Short mmCIF file of C-alpha atoms in Angstrom, two decimals:
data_model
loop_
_atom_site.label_atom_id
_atom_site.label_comp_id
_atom_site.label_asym_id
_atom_site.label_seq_id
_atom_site.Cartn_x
_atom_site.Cartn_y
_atom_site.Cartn_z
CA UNK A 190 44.18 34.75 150.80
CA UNK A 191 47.41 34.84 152.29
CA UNK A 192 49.97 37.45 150.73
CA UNK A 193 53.27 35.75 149.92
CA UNK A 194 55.16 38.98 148.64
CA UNK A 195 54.55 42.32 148.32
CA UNK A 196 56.67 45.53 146.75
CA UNK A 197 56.43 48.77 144.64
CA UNK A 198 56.80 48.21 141.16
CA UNK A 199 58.90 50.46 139.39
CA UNK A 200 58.33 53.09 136.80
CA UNK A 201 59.03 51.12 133.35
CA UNK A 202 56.79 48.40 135.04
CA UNK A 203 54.26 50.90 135.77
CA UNK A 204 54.29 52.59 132.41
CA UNK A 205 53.76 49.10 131.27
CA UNK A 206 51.13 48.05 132.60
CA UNK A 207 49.41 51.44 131.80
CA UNK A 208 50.13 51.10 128.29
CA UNK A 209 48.79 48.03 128.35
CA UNK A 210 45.77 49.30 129.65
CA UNK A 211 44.79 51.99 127.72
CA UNK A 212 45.56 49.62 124.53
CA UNK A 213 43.63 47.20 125.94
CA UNK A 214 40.08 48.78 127.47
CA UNK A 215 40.79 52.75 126.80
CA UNK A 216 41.68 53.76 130.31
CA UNK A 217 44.29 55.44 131.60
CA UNK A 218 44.62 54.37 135.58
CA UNK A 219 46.49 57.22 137.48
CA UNK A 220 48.08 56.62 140.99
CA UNK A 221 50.68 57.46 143.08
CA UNK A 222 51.82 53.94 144.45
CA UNK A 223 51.91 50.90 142.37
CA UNK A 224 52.38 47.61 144.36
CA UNK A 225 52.75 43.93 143.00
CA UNK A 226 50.85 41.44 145.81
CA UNK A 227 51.94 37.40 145.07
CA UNK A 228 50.03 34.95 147.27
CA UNK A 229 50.50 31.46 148.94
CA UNK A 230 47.69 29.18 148.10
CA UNK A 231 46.82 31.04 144.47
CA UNK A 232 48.11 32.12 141.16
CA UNK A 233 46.57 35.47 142.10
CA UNK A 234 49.35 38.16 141.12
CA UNK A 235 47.23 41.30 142.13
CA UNK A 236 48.87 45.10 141.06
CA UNK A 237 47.20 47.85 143.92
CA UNK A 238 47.19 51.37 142.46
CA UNK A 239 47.24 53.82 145.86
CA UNK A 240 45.89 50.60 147.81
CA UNK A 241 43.59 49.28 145.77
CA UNK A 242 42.85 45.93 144.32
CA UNK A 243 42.75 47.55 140.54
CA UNK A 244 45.01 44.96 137.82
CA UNK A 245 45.11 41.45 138.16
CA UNK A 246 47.36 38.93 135.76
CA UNK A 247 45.48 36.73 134.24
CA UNK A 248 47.73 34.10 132.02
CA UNK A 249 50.28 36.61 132.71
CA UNK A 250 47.91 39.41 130.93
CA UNK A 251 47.49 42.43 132.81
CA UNK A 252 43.72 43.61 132.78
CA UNK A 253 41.30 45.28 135.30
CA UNK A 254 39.93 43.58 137.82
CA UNK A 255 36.27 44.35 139.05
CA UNK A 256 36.79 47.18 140.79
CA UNK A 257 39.22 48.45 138.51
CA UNK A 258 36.75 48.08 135.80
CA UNK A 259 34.51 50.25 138.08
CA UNK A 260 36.99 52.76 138.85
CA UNK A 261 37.63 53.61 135.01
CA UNK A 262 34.75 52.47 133.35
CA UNK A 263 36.48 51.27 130.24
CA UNK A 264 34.86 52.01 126.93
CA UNK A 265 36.47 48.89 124.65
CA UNK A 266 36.57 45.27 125.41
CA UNK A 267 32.86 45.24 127.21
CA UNK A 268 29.99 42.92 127.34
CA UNK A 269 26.61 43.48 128.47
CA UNK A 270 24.50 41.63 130.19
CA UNK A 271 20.46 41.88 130.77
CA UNK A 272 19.20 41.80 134.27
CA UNK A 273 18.04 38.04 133.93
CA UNK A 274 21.57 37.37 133.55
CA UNK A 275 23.07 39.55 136.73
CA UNK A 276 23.06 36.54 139.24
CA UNK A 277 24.58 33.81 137.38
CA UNK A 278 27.55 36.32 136.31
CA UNK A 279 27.92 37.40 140.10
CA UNK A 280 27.95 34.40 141.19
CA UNK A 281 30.66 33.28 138.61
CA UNK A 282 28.92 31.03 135.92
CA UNK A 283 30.02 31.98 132.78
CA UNK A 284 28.39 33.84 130.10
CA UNK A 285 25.95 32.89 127.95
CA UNK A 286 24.38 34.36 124.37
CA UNK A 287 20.95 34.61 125.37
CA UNK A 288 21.75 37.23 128.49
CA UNK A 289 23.88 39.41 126.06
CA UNK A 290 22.23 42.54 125.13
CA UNK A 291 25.58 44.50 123.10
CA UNK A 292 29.16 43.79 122.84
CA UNK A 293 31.95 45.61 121.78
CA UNK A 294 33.07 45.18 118.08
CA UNK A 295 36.69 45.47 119.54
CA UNK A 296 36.60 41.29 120.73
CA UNK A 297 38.42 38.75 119.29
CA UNK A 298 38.19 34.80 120.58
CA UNK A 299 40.81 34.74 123.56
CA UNK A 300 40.56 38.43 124.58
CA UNK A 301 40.10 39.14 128.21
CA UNK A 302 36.86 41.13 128.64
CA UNK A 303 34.79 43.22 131.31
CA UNK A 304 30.83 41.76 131.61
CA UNK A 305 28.79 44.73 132.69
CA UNK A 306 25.18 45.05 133.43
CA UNK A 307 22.67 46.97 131.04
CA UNK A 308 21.20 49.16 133.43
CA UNK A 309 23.94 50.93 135.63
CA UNK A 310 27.05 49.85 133.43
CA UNK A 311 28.35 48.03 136.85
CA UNK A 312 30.85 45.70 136.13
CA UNK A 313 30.32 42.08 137.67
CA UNK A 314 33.42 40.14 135.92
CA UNK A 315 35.89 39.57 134.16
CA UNK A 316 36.56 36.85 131.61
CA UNK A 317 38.29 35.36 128.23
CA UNK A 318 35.74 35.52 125.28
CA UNK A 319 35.67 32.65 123.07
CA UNK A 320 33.85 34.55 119.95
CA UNK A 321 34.28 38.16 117.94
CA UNK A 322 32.61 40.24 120.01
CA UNK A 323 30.07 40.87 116.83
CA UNK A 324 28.66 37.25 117.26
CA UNK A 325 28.20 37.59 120.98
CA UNK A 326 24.33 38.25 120.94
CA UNK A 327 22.56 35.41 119.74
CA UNK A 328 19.86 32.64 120.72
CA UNK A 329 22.28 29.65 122.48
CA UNK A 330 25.95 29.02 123.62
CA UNK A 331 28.57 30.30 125.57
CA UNK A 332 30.73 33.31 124.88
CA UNK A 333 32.40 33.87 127.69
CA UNK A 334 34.84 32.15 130.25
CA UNK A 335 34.40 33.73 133.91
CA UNK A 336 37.94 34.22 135.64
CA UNK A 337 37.10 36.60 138.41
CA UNK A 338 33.66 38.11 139.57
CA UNK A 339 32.16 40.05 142.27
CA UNK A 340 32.34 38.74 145.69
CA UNK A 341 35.24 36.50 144.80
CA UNK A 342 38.61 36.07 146.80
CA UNK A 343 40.18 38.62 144.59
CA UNK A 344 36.81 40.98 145.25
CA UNK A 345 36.89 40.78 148.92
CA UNK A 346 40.65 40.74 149.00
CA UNK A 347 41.68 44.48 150.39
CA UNK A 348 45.02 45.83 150.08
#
C-alpha cells in the first residue's frame, strides 16, 4: 500500500478518537505519538499510536483494527468464534451463526465489531454486524460483514 499522506494528529483529534474508543469497545489506548496515514490506491485512513497500525476508519468510524484489538483486548462489542470457524474468518469470509459460540449483549445491527477466537481471545477481524448481538448464536445465516482481517493489507501494513 502506498502512503499518500502522513502527519501527527493533534490533541482534540486525539482525545477524540479515544473517547470514541472507550465508548465504543471499553479501552482506553495510551500513546505518545498519534499519526493519521492516507493512501493512494485505498480508502484505508489508518491512525498509528507510537508506530503502530492500532485505529482504522471504517465509513468514517474510528474502531480498532486487529492489532489494536490485540493490544487492548476490548471487553464490549466482541464476537466469538469456535475453532471450526478460525480459517474462514482469517482468511476474510464473513461470519456466520453456526461458528458463534457468545456475543456481546452490547451489538446493535450496523455496529462495527471485533471477531475473536474462543480459545486464546485472539482477535482475527473486524466487521459491521447485521443483528443484536443477543441473536448472534444460532443454527444458519450471516451475522457479520468482514472489513479487515488478519493477514490483510491493513495487517501486514507497518508504520
Amino acid at each position: 500500500m502506498q502512503v499518500k499522506s502522513r502527519h501527527h494528529l493533534r490533541s482534540d483529534a486525539v482525545s477524540d478518537i479515544e473517547e470514541t474508543l472507550a465508548e465504543q469497545l471499553g479501552v482506553s489506548p495510551e500513546g505518545d505519538a498519534y499519526e493519521r496515514v492516507e493512501f493512494e490506491d485505498t480508502d484505508w485512513e489508518v491512525i498509528l499510536i507510537d508506530g503502530e497500525p492500532q485505529v482504522a476508519y471504517f465509513d468514517e468510524e474510528p474502531f480498532l483494527t486487529v492489532r489494536g484489538a490485540n493490544a487492548y483486548e476490548p471487553d464490549h462489542r466482541v464476537v466469538t468464534v469456535d475453532a471450526g470457524a478460525i480459517s474462514f474468518v482469517s482468511d476474510g469470509a464473513d461470519v456466520m451463526r453456526p461458528g458463534i459460540t457468545e456475543a456481546t449483549d452490547d451489538i446493535s445491527p450496523d455496529d462495527l465489531v471485533v471477531i475473536a477466537e474462543e480459545s486464546h481471545g485472539k482477535v482475527l477481524a473486524v466487521g459491521r454486524a447485521r443483528v443484536d448481538g443477543s441473536e448472534m448464536v444460532g443454527e444458519e445465516g450471516k451475522v457479520v460483514d468482514s472489513l479487515h482481517h488478519v493477514g490483510d493489507d491493513l495487517y501486514d501494513f507497518s508504520g
